[in-house]
Amino acid sequence: LDRQRAQYIALLADGAFNYFSLTVSPEVSNELRKKLSPLTLFLDTNFLFGILDLNVHPQVDVSAELLEAVQQFSLPFRLSYHDATVREMQNTLYYYEAQLKRLTWSQAISRAASVSGALTGIELRYHTRNAEQRLDVDDFFAPLRHWQILLKDKGINVYKVISTQEELKSRATLEAEYREFLNTNGKEKPDDAIQHDMAVLDTVRRLRSQARSTLEAGALLVTCDYYLFRFDWESCRGDGKHTNTVLPNLLWQVLRPYVTSSIEFDKAFAETFALPEFAAFGGGAASAASKMLSILAGYKDLPEQTAANSLLKKGCFGKTPKPSR
């Protein structure tokens, strides 16, 4: 216990040192921004869902702060998402819309669901809003059918990629390596998700230059997926190459010297040092909660407390956070 406490204190000290060492004057920040090179940031699906307020993840607030800083300080970054991400976004939205439309959700059930701590993402967002005010599933998803327009309004646009047969073969090898990595680490992902992740990562790797500085390499993948980040980091380290992915909080720290601070900015920046990068619910608890909610929704006039107790007995409360996409 004493050793763990000492390690924790050391991490806090490192964070405090980094925070103050990266603080620069407005004049210096302005000069540094002038030297920034153009950079294409590929935003992963989980990042985009966070920006659309459809993802529950420790990195979501940092993602919003990143976009605000890019726009406020006119950083020379092109905000993009891969055309493979278009398919993944659409498929995910279609899936959850179909799941939620199978049943009629009372506000009592939604209130129980929203406080259960087991649901994440789109399901949680729907139940939270339905708990506050009766909301039809169609009405919830209506604006999301135009998600590309919503992202474009935020300065985020699709990046179209045409791959050669040789590149597709190379990507298949990358997919096999990623699948083996996930299996070794006890992480399950659908084949579609694996194909998407490697399509984006492969594109970023091909676009990046050999520049030593991440901000000068031309392209970078920003993801909230710790497993994807770790796979790229480990595989690049093994090949003696620079990494191609970054977590939002890490990018936020890299950009610190390039933006002028304020009280609000300093507060948001300091919080990135305490982010629990692994704190997101795994699929087990969310899946169990979704199934239990489907059963409870079939009972008319079910008391809210009864629904909450049912979720508790099912084991949907109090799960230990696990890493997840």
mmCIF file of C-alpha atoms in Angstrom:
data_model
loop_
_atom_site.group_PDB
_atom_site.id
_atom_site.type_symbol
_atom_site.label_atom_id
_atom_site.label_comp_id
_atom_site.label_asym_id
_atom_site.label_seq_id
_atom_site.Cartn_x
_atom_site.Cartn_y
_atom_site.Cartn_z
ATOM 1 C CA LEU A 1 0.000 0.000 0.000
ATOM 2 C CA ASP A 2 2.843 2.393 0.912
ATOM 3 C CA ARG A 3 4.536 1.627 -2.394
ATOM 4 C CA GLN A 4 1.345 2.343 -4.341
ATOM 5 C CA ARG A 5 0.873 5.582 -2.416
ATOM 6 C CA ALA A 6 4.427 6.635 -3.233
ATOM 7 C CA GLN A 7 3.921 5.854 -6.917
ATOM 8 C CA TYR A 8 0.693 7.867 -6.942
ATOM 9 C CA ILE A 9 2.380 10.854 -5.280
ATOM 10 C CA ALA A 10 5.202 10.626 -7.815
ATOM 11 C CA LEU A 11 2.681 10.707 -10.669
ATOM 12 C CA LEU A 12 1.029 13.794 -9.168
ATOM 13 C CA ALA A 13 4.415 15.475 -8.850
ATOM 14 C CA ASP A 14 5.266 14.653 -12.454
ATOM 15 C CA GLY A 15 1.925 16.058 -13.564
ATOM 16 C CA ALA A 16 2.464 19.282 -11.599
ATOM 17 C CA PHE A 17 5.967 19.676 -13.040
ATOM 18 C CA ASN A 18 4.742 19.098 -16.598
ATOM 19 C CA TYR A 19 1.895 21.525 -16.116
ATOM 20 C CA PHE A 20 4.062 24.403 -14.981
ATOM 21 C CA SER A 21 6.944 23.609 -17.330
ATOM 22 C CA LEU A 22 4.585 23.851 -20.312
ATOM 23 C CA THR A 23 3.203 27.234 -19.277
ATOM 24 C CA VAL A 24 4.431 29.997 -21.588
ATOM 25 C CA SER A 25 3.609 33.661 -22.086
ATOM 26 C CA PRO A 26 1.014 34.782 -24.686
ATOM 27 C CA GLU A 27 3.784 36.329 -26.789
ATOM 28 C CA VAL A 28 5.717 33.069 -26.910
ATOM 29 C CA SER A 29 2.554 31.091 -27.725
ATOM 30 C CA ASN A 30 1.826 33.413 -30.611
ATOM 31 C CA GLU A 31 5.321 32.972 -32.049
ATOM 32 C CA LEU A 32 5.162 29.199 -31.675
ATOM 33 C CA ARG A 33 1.808 29.057 -33.528
ATOM 34 C CA LYS A 34 3.374 30.828 -36.493
ATOM 35 C CA LYS A 35 5.826 27.940 -36.855
ATOM 36 C CA LEU A 36 3.222 25.165 -36.830
ATOM 37 C CA SER A 37 3.034 23.060 -39.999
ATOM 38 C CA PRO A 38 -0.260 21.980 -41.628
ATOM 39 C CA LEU A 39 -1.535 18.773 -40.043
ATOM 40 C CA THR A 40 -4.473 16.522 -40.911
ATOM 41 C CA LEU A 41 -6.147 15.158 -37.795
ATOM 42 C CA PHE A 42 -8.158 11.995 -38.455
ATOM 43 C CA LEU A 43 -10.849 11.843 -35.782
ATOM 44 C CA ASP A 44 -11.913 8.349 -34.763
ATOM 45 C CA THR A 45 -15.552 7.245 -34.437
ATOM 46 C CA ASN A 46 -15.520 7.421 -30.644
ATOM 47 C CA PHE A 47 -14.162 10.982 -30.800
ATOM 48 C CA LEU A 48 -16.924 12.032 -33.223
ATOM 49 C CA PHE A 49 -19.677 10.466 -31.123
ATOM 50 C CA GLY A 50 -18.313 12.405 -28.172
ATOM 51 C CA ILE A 51 -18.441 15.653 -30.125
ATOM 52 C CA LEU A 52 -22.073 14.852 -31.014
ATOM 53 C CA ASP A 53 -22.768 14.208 -27.308
ATOM 54 C CA LEU A 54 -23.472 10.527 -27.965
ATOM 55 C CA ASN A 55 -20.507 9.002 -26.168
ATOM 56 C CA VAL A 56 -19.784 8.704 -22.456
ATOM 57 C CA HIS A 57 -16.037 8.583 -21.998
ATOM 58 C CA PRO A 58 -13.431 10.348 -19.840
ATOM 59 C CA GLN A 59 -11.908 11.812 -23.025
ATOM 60 C CA VAL A 60 -15.125 13.470 -24.270
ATOM 61 C CA ASP A 61 -14.664 16.802 -22.471
ATOM 62 C CA VAL A 62 -11.040 16.965 -23.592
ATOM 63 C CA SER A 63 -12.142 16.332 -27.195
ATOM 64 C CA ALA A 64 -14.480 19.316 -27.063
ATOM 65 C CA GLU A 65 -11.725 21.502 -25.589
ATOM 66 C CA LEU A 66 -9.378 20.419 -28.380
ATOM 67 C CA LEU A 67 -11.797 21.472 -31.104
ATOM 68 C CA GLU A 68 -12.416 24.776 -29.379
ATOM 69 C CA ALA A 69 -8.686 25.489 -29.159
ATOM 70 C CA VAL A 70 -8.117 24.607 -32.834
ATOM 71 C CA GLN A 71 -10.816 27.056 -33.882
ATOM 72 C CA GLN A 72 -10.093 29.801 -31.351
ATOM 73 C CA PHE A 73 -6.369 29.972 -32.136
ATOM 74 C CA SER A 74 -6.679 29.167 -35.857
ATOM 75 C CA LEU A 75 -4.266 26.252 -35.634
ATOM 76 C CA PRO A 76 -3.334 24.939 -39.124
ATOM 77 C CA PHE A 77 -5.088 21.618 -38.564
ATOM 78 C CA ARG A 78 -7.429 19.965 -41.042
ATOM 79 C CA LEU A 79 -10.131 18.164 -39.040
ATOM 80 C CA SER A 80 -11.190 15.030 -40.914
ATOM 81 C CA TYR A 81 -12.684 11.577 -40.627
ATOM 82 C CA HIS A 82 -11.952 8.606 -42.886
ATOM 83 C CA ASP A 83 -14.629 7.463 -45.340
ATOM 84 C CA ALA A 84 -14.509 4.099 -43.532
ATOM 85 C CA THR A 85 -15.640 6.031 -40.454
ATOM 86 C CA VAL A 86 -18.712 7.163 -42.403
ATOM 87 C CA ARG A 87 -19.837 3.547 -42.705
ATOM 88 C CA GLU A 88 -19.096 2.788 -39.062
ATOM 89 C CA MET A 89 -20.976 5.871 -37.859
ATOM 90 C CA GLN A 90 -24.008 5.052 -39.997
ATOM 91 C CA ASN A 91 -24.054 1.371 -39.053
ATOM 92 C CA THR A 92 -23.806 2.218 -35.348
ATOM 93 C CA LEU A 93 -26.649 4.735 -35.522
ATOM 94 C CA TYR A 94 -28.854 2.339 -37.516
ATOM 95 C CA TYR A 95 -28.205 -0.449 -35.032
ATOM 96 C CA TYR A 96 -29.121 1.532 -31.914
ATOM 97 C CA GLU A 97 -32.113 3.136 -33.565
ATOM 98 C CA ALA A 98 -33.467 -0.311 -34.471
ATOM 99 C CA GLN A 99 -32.769 -1.608 -30.970
ATOM 100 C CA LEU A 100 -34.517 1.268 -29.236
ATOM 101 C CA LYS A 101 -37.506 1.259 -31.628
ATOM 102 C CA ARG A 102 -38.336 -2.351 -30.788
ATOM 103 C CA LEU A 103 -40.038 -1.244 -27.569
ATOM 104 C CA THR A 104 -41.876 1.674 -26.017
ATOM 105 C CA TRP A 105 -39.907 3.167 -23.165
ATOM 106 C CA SER A 106 -41.714 4.674 -20.188
ATOM 107 C CA GLN A 107 -40.064 7.581 -18.369
ATOM 108 C CA ALA A 108 -39.792 5.431 -15.224
ATOM 109 C CA ILE A 109 -37.766 2.790 -17.071
ATOM 110 C CA SER A 110 -35.587 5.473 -18.657
ATOM 111 C CA ARG A 111 -34.955 7.094 -15.280
ATOM 112 C CA ALA A 112 -33.842 3.750 -13.875
ATOM 113 C CA ALA A 113 -31.638 3.182 -16.923
ATOM 114 C CA SER A 114 -30.035 6.617 -16.808
ATOM 115 C CA VAL A 115 -28.917 6.251 -13.189
ATOM 116 C CA SER A 116 -27.911 2.591 -13.373
ATOM 117 C CA GLY A 117 -24.324 3.358 -14.340
ATOM 118 C CA ALA A 118 -24.336 0.385 -16.713
ATOM 119 C CA LEU A 119 -25.395 1.935 -20.023
ATOM 120 C CA THR A 120 -23.119 4.044 -22.168
ATOM 121 C CA GLY A 121 -23.244 6.048 -25.356
ATOM 122 C CA ILE A 122 -26.351 6.375 -27.479
ATOM 123 C CA GLU A 123 -28.593 4.254 -25.251
ATOM 124 C CA LEU A 124 -27.703 6.298 -22.194
ATOM 125 C CA ARG A 125 -28.237 9.578 -24.014
ATOM 126 C CA TYR A 126 -31.692 8.523 -25.193
ATOM 127 C CA HIS A 127 -32.823 7.301 -21.780
ATOM 128 C CA THR A 128 -31.461 10.414 -20.066
ATOM 129 C CA ARG A 129 -33.464 12.684 -22.364
ATOM 130 C CA ASN A 130 -36.564 10.504 -22.256
ATOM 131 C CA ALA A 131 -36.382 10.527 -18.456
ATOM 132 C CA GLU A 132 -36.418 14.334 -18.446
ATOM 133 C CA GLN A 133 -39.186 14.719 -21.026
ATOM 134 C CA ARG A 134 -41.126 12.130 -22.987
ATOM 135 C CA LEU A 135 -39.181 11.619 -26.217
ATOM 136 C CA ASP A 136 -40.052 9.372 -29.135
ATOM 137 C CA VAL A 137 -37.142 7.353 -30.525
ATOM 138 C CA ASP A 138 -37.766 8.777 -34.028
ATOM 139 C CA ASP A 139 -37.536 12.322 -32.675
ATOM 140 C CA PHE A 140 -34.277 11.497 -30.884
ATOM 141 C CA PHE A 141 -32.631 10.134 -34.028
ATOM 142 C CA ALA A 142 -34.092 12.682 -36.492
ATOM 143 C CA PRO A 143 -31.227 15.223 -36.205
ATOM 144 C CA LEU A 144 -28.639 12.428 -36.098
ATOM 145 C CA ARG A 145 -29.586 11.354 -39.610
ATOM 146 C CA HIS A 146 -27.771 14.532 -40.664
ATOM 147 C CA TRP A 147 -24.687 13.901 -38.541
ATOM 148 C CA GLN A 148 -22.309 14.754 -41.373
ATOM 149 C CA ILE A 149 -23.848 18.220 -41.630
ATOM 150 C CA LEU A 150 -23.546 18.641 -37.864
ATOM 151 C CA LEU A 151 -19.847 17.768 -38.063
ATOM 152 C CA LYS A 152 -19.291 20.019 -41.069
ATOM 153 C CA ASP A 153 -20.704 22.913 -39.064
ATOM 154 C CA LYS A 154 -17.911 22.213 -36.576
ATOM 155 C CA GLY A 155 -15.291 22.284 -39.339
ATOM 156 C CA ILE A 156 -14.935 18.496 -39.587
ATOM 157 C CA ASN A 157 -15.110 16.948 -43.064
ATOM 158 C CA VAL A 158 -14.811 13.499 -44.636
ATOM 159 C CA TYR A 159 -11.468 12.430 -46.101
ATOM 160 C CA LYS A 160 -12.024 10.168 -49.111
ATOM 161 C CA VAL A 161 -9.488 7.419 -49.743
ATOM 162 C CA ILE A 162 -8.987 5.225 -52.828
ATOM 163 C CA SER A 163 -6.832 2.187 -52.023
ATOM 164 C CA THR A 164 -4.888 0.069 -54.509
ATOM 165 C CA GLN A 165 -4.971 -3.731 -54.468
ATOM 166 C CA GLU A 166 -1.459 -3.766 -53.047
ATOM 167 C CA GLU A 167 -2.501 -1.476 -50.216
ATOM 168 C CA LEU A 168 -5.545 -3.645 -49.451
ATOM 169 C CA LYS A 169 -3.319 -6.729 -49.177
ATOM 170 C CA SER A 170 -0.983 -4.879 -46.847
ATOM 171 C CA ARG A 171 -3.967 -3.780 -44.761
ATOM 172 C CA ALA A 172 -5.150 -7.386 -44.441
ATOM 173 C CA THR A 173 -1.816 -8.223 -42.831
ATOM 174 C CA LEU A 174 -2.243 -5.286 -40.468
ATOM 175 C CA GLU A 175 -5.729 -6.523 -39.545
ATOM 176 C CA ALA A 176 -4.318 -9.953 -38.682
ATOM 177 C CA GLU A 177 -1.682 -8.378 -36.428
ATOM 178 C CA TYR A 178 -4.327 -6.222 -34.708
ATOM 179 C CA ARG A 179 -6.629 -9.216 -34.195
ATOM 180 C CA GLU A 180 -3.772 -11.160 -32.598
ATOM 181 C CA PHE A 181 -2.967 -8.183 -30.364
ATOM 182 C CA LEU A 182 -6.579 -7.949 -29.191
ATOM 183 C CA ASN A 183 -6.778 -11.674 -28.506
ATOM 184 C CA THR A 184 -3.565 -11.559 -26.496
ATOM 185 C CA ASN A 185 -4.988 -8.759 -24.373
ATOM 186 C CA GLY A 186 -8.392 -10.388 -23.892
ATOM 187 C CA LYS A 187 -10.259 -7.750 -25.879
ATOM 188 C CA GLU A 188 -13.048 -8.660 -28.285
ATOM 189 C CA LYS A 189 -13.975 -6.533 -31.303
ATOM 190 C CA PRO A 190 -16.271 -7.251 -34.249
ATOM 191 C CA ASP A 191 -14.560 -7.797 -37.591
ATOM 192 C CA ASP A 192 -16.135 -4.606 -38.945
ATOM 193 C CA ALA A 193 -14.545 -2.583 -36.135
ATOM 194 C CA ILE A 194 -11.147 -4.188 -36.738
ATOM 195 C CA GLN A 195 -11.358 -3.460 -40.467
ATOM 196 C CA HIS A 196 -12.345 0.138 -39.761
ATOM 197 C CA ASP A 197 -9.542 0.750 -37.271
ATOM 198 C CA MET A 198 -6.879 -0.632 -39.567
ATOM 199 C CA ALA A 199 -8.224 1.211 -42.614
ATOM 200 C CA VAL A 200 -7.842 4.528 -40.779
ATOM 201 C CA LEU A 201 -4.497 3.633 -39.198
ATOM 202 C CA ASP A 202 -3.095 2.393 -42.516
ATOM 203 C CA THR A 203 -4.127 5.628 -44.252
ATOM 204 C CA VAL A 204 -2.527 7.778 -41.560
ATOM 205 C CA ARG A 205 0.699 5.761 -41.711
ATOM 206 C CA ARG A 206 0.907 6.253 -45.483
ATOM 207 C CA LEU A 207 0.303 9.991 -45.219
ATOM 208 C CA ARG A 208 2.814 10.653 -42.463
ATOM 209 C CA SER A 209 6.297 11.897 -43.236
ATOM 210 C CA GLN A 210 9.475 10.853 -41.419
ATOM 211 C CA ALA A 211 9.566 14.065 -39.402
ATOM 212 C CA ARG A 212 10.590 13.511 -35.801
ATOM 213 C CA SER A 213 7.986 15.918 -34.459
ATOM 214 C CA THR A 214 4.415 14.600 -34.302
ATOM 215 C CA LEU A 215 3.058 18.021 -35.176
ATOM 216 C CA GLU A 216 5.189 18.174 -38.330
ATOM 217 C CA ALA A 217 4.496 14.675 -39.701
ATOM 218 C CA GLY A 218 1.479 15.703 -41.798
ATOM 219 C CA ALA A 219 -1.178 13.342 -40.381
ATOM 220 C CA LEU A 220 -2.261 11.993 -37.017
ATOM 221 C CA LEU A 221 -5.062 9.735 -35.765
ATOM 222 C CA VAL A 222 -6.874 11.035 -32.670
ATOM 223 C CA THR A 223 -8.740 8.268 -30.852
ATOM 224 C CA CYS A 224 -10.332 7.586 -27.466
ATOM 225 C CA ASP A 225 -9.669 3.860 -27.985
ATOM 226 C CA TYR A 226 -6.791 2.933 -25.688
ATOM 227 C CA TYR A 227 -6.318 -0.495 -27.318
ATOM 228 C CA LEU A 228 -5.910 1.021 -30.773
ATOM 229 C CA PHE A 229 -3.504 3.610 -29.374
ATOM 230 C CA ARG A 230 -1.491 0.900 -27.607
ATOM 231 C CA PHE A 231 -1.392 -1.381 -30.649
ATOM 232 C CA ASP A 232 0.056 1.381 -32.790
ATOM 233 C CA TRP A 233 2.515 2.400 -30.090
ATOM 234 C CA GLU A 234 3.803 -1.136 -29.533
ATOM 235 C CA SER A 235 4.017 -2.058 -33.217
ATOM 236 C CA CYS A 236 5.810 1.182 -34.122
ATOM 237 C CA ARG A 237 8.216 0.821 -31.227
ATOM 238 C CA GLY A 238 9.036 -2.686 -32.391
ATOM 239 C CA ASP A 239 9.804 -1.375 -35.898
ATOM 240 C CA GLY A 240 11.739 1.634 -34.633
ATOM 241 C CA LYS A 241 9.172 4.088 -36.060
ATOM 242 C CA HIS A 242 7.204 7.011 -34.648
ATOM 243 C CA THR A 243 3.647 6.425 -33.464
ATOM 244 C CA ASN A 244 0.692 7.560 -35.563
ATOM 245 C CA THR A 245 -2.076 7.750 -32.965
ATOM 246 C CA VAL A 246 -2.678 9.912 -29.920
ATOM 247 C CA LEU A 247 -5.275 10.099 -27.155
ATOM 248 C CA PRO A 248 -7.091 13.466 -26.895
ATOM 249 C CA ASN A 249 -5.629 14.285 -23.475
ATOM 250 C CA LEU A 250 -2.077 13.601 -24.685
ATOM 251 C CA LEU A 251 -2.552 15.806 -27.748
ATOM 252 C CA TRP A 252 -3.999 18.483 -25.489
ATOM 253 C CA GLN A 253 -0.786 18.449 -23.443
ATOM 254 C CA VAL A 254 1.400 18.605 -26.565
ATOM 255 C CA LEU A 255 -0.517 21.675 -27.757
ATOM 256 C CA ARG A 256 -0.247 23.471 -24.413
ATOM 257 C CA PRO A 257 2.664 25.772 -25.378
ATOM 258 C CA TYR A 258 0.898 26.821 -28.596
ATOM 259 C CA VAL A 259 -2.241 28.316 -27.037
ATOM 260 C CA THR A 260 -2.758 31.262 -24.737
ATOM 261 C CA SER A 261 -3.980 30.245 -21.307
ATOM 262 C CA SER A 262 -6.922 31.533 -19.306
ATOM 263 C CA ILE A 263 -8.449 30.473 -16.004
ATOM 264 C CA GLU A 264 -10.910 28.168 -17.782
ATOM 265 C CA PHE A 265 -8.201 26.797 -20.032
ATOM 266 C CA ASP A 266 -5.808 26.113 -17.161
ATOM 267 C CA LYS A 267 -8.537 24.266 -15.295
ATOM 268 C CA ALA A 268 -9.375 22.094 -18.318
ATOM 269 C CA PHE A 269 -5.716 21.448 -19.044
ATOM 270 C CA ALA A 270 -4.900 20.472 -15.470
ATOM 271 C CA GLU A 271 -7.740 17.949 -15.495
ATOM 272 C CA THR A 272 -6.122 16.029 -18.365
ATOM 273 C CA PHE A 273 -3.357 14.852 -16.027
ATOM 274 C CA ALA A 274 -5.918 13.055 -13.860
ATOM 275 C CA LEU A 275 -7.890 11.418 -16.661
ATOM 276 C CA PRO A 276 -8.534 7.710 -16.051
ATOM 277 C CA GLU A 277 -7.634 6.534 -19.546
ATOM 278 C CA PHE A 278 -8.996 3.087 -18.837
ATOM 279 C CA ALA A 279 -12.242 4.195 -17.173
ATOM 280 C CA ALA A 280 -15.019 3.114 -19.504
ATOM 281 C CA PHE A 281 -17.529 0.367 -19.048
ATOM 282 C CA GLY A 282 -16.928 -2.865 -20.897
ATOM 283 C CA GLY A 283 -19.627 -4.431 -23.042
ATOM 284 C CA GLY A 284 -20.719 -6.964 -20.375
ATOM 285 C CA ALA A 285 -22.490 -4.604 -18.011
ATOM 286 C CA ALA A 286 -24.060 -2.523 -20.787
ATOM 287 C CA SER A 287 -25.266 -5.627 -22.602
ATOM 288 C CA ALA A 288 -26.813 -7.076 -19.454
ATOM 289 C CA ALA A 289 -28.514 -3.769 -18.676
ATOM 290 C CA SER A 290 -29.926 -3.487 -22.212
ATOM 291 C CA LYS A 291 -31.434 -6.978 -22.021
ATOM 292 C CA MET A 292 -32.933 -6.352 -18.585
ATOM 293 C CA LEU A 293 -34.408 -3.023 -19.744
ATOM 294 C CA SER A 294 -36.044 -4.761 -22.706
ATOM 295 C CA ILE A 295 -37.736 -7.156 -20.324
ATOM 296 C CA LEU A 296 -38.822 -4.428 -17.905
ATOM 297 C CA ALA A 297 -40.235 -2.301 -20.725
ATOM 298 C CA GLY A 298 -42.856 -4.985 -21.349
ATOM 299 C CA TYR A 299 -44.493 -4.325 -17.970
ATOM 300 C CA LYS A 300 -46.956 -1.460 -17.869
ATOM 301 C CA ASP A 301 -46.874 0.968 -14.947
ATOM 302 C CA LEU A 302 -43.794 -0.662 -13.457
ATOM 303 C CA PRO A 303 -42.618 1.432 -10.472
ATOM 304 C CA GLU A 304 -39.322 3.195 -11.056
ATOM 305 C CA GLN A 305 -37.804 1.808 -7.851
ATOM 306 C CA THR A 306 -38.715 -1.733 -8.878
ATOM 307 C CA ALA A 307 -36.941 -1.237 -12.212
ATOM 308 C CA ALA A 308 -33.885 0.147 -10.470
ATOM 309 C CA ASN A 309 -33.814 -2.758 -8.027
ATOM 310 C CA SER A 310 -34.081 -5.230 -10.919
ATOM 311 C CA LEU A 311 -31.036 -3.677 -12.574
ATOM 312 C CA LEU A 312 -29.185 -3.889 -9.272
ATOM 313 C CA LYS A 313 -29.995 -7.585 -8.797
ATOM 314 C CA LYS A 314 -28.987 -8.289 -12.388
ATOM 315 C CA GLY A 315 -25.548 -6.985 -11.516
ATOM 316 C CA CYS A 316 -25.716 -3.829 -13.639
ATOM 317 C CA PHE A 317 -24.657 -1.517 -10.798
ATOM 318 C CA GLY A 318 -21.223 -1.224 -9.361
ATOM 319 C CA LYS A 319 -19.251 -2.882 -12.148
ATOM 320 C CA THR A 320 -15.532 -2.326 -12.136
ATOM 321 C CA PRO A 321 -14.652 -0.099 -15.094
ATOM 322 C CA LYS A 322 -12.846 -1.830 -17.933
ATOM 323 C CA PRO A 323 -11.219 -0.470 -21.067
ATOM 324 C CA SER A 324 -13.537 -0.285 -24.059
ATOM 325 C CA ARG A 325 -13.796 1.238 -27.480
#
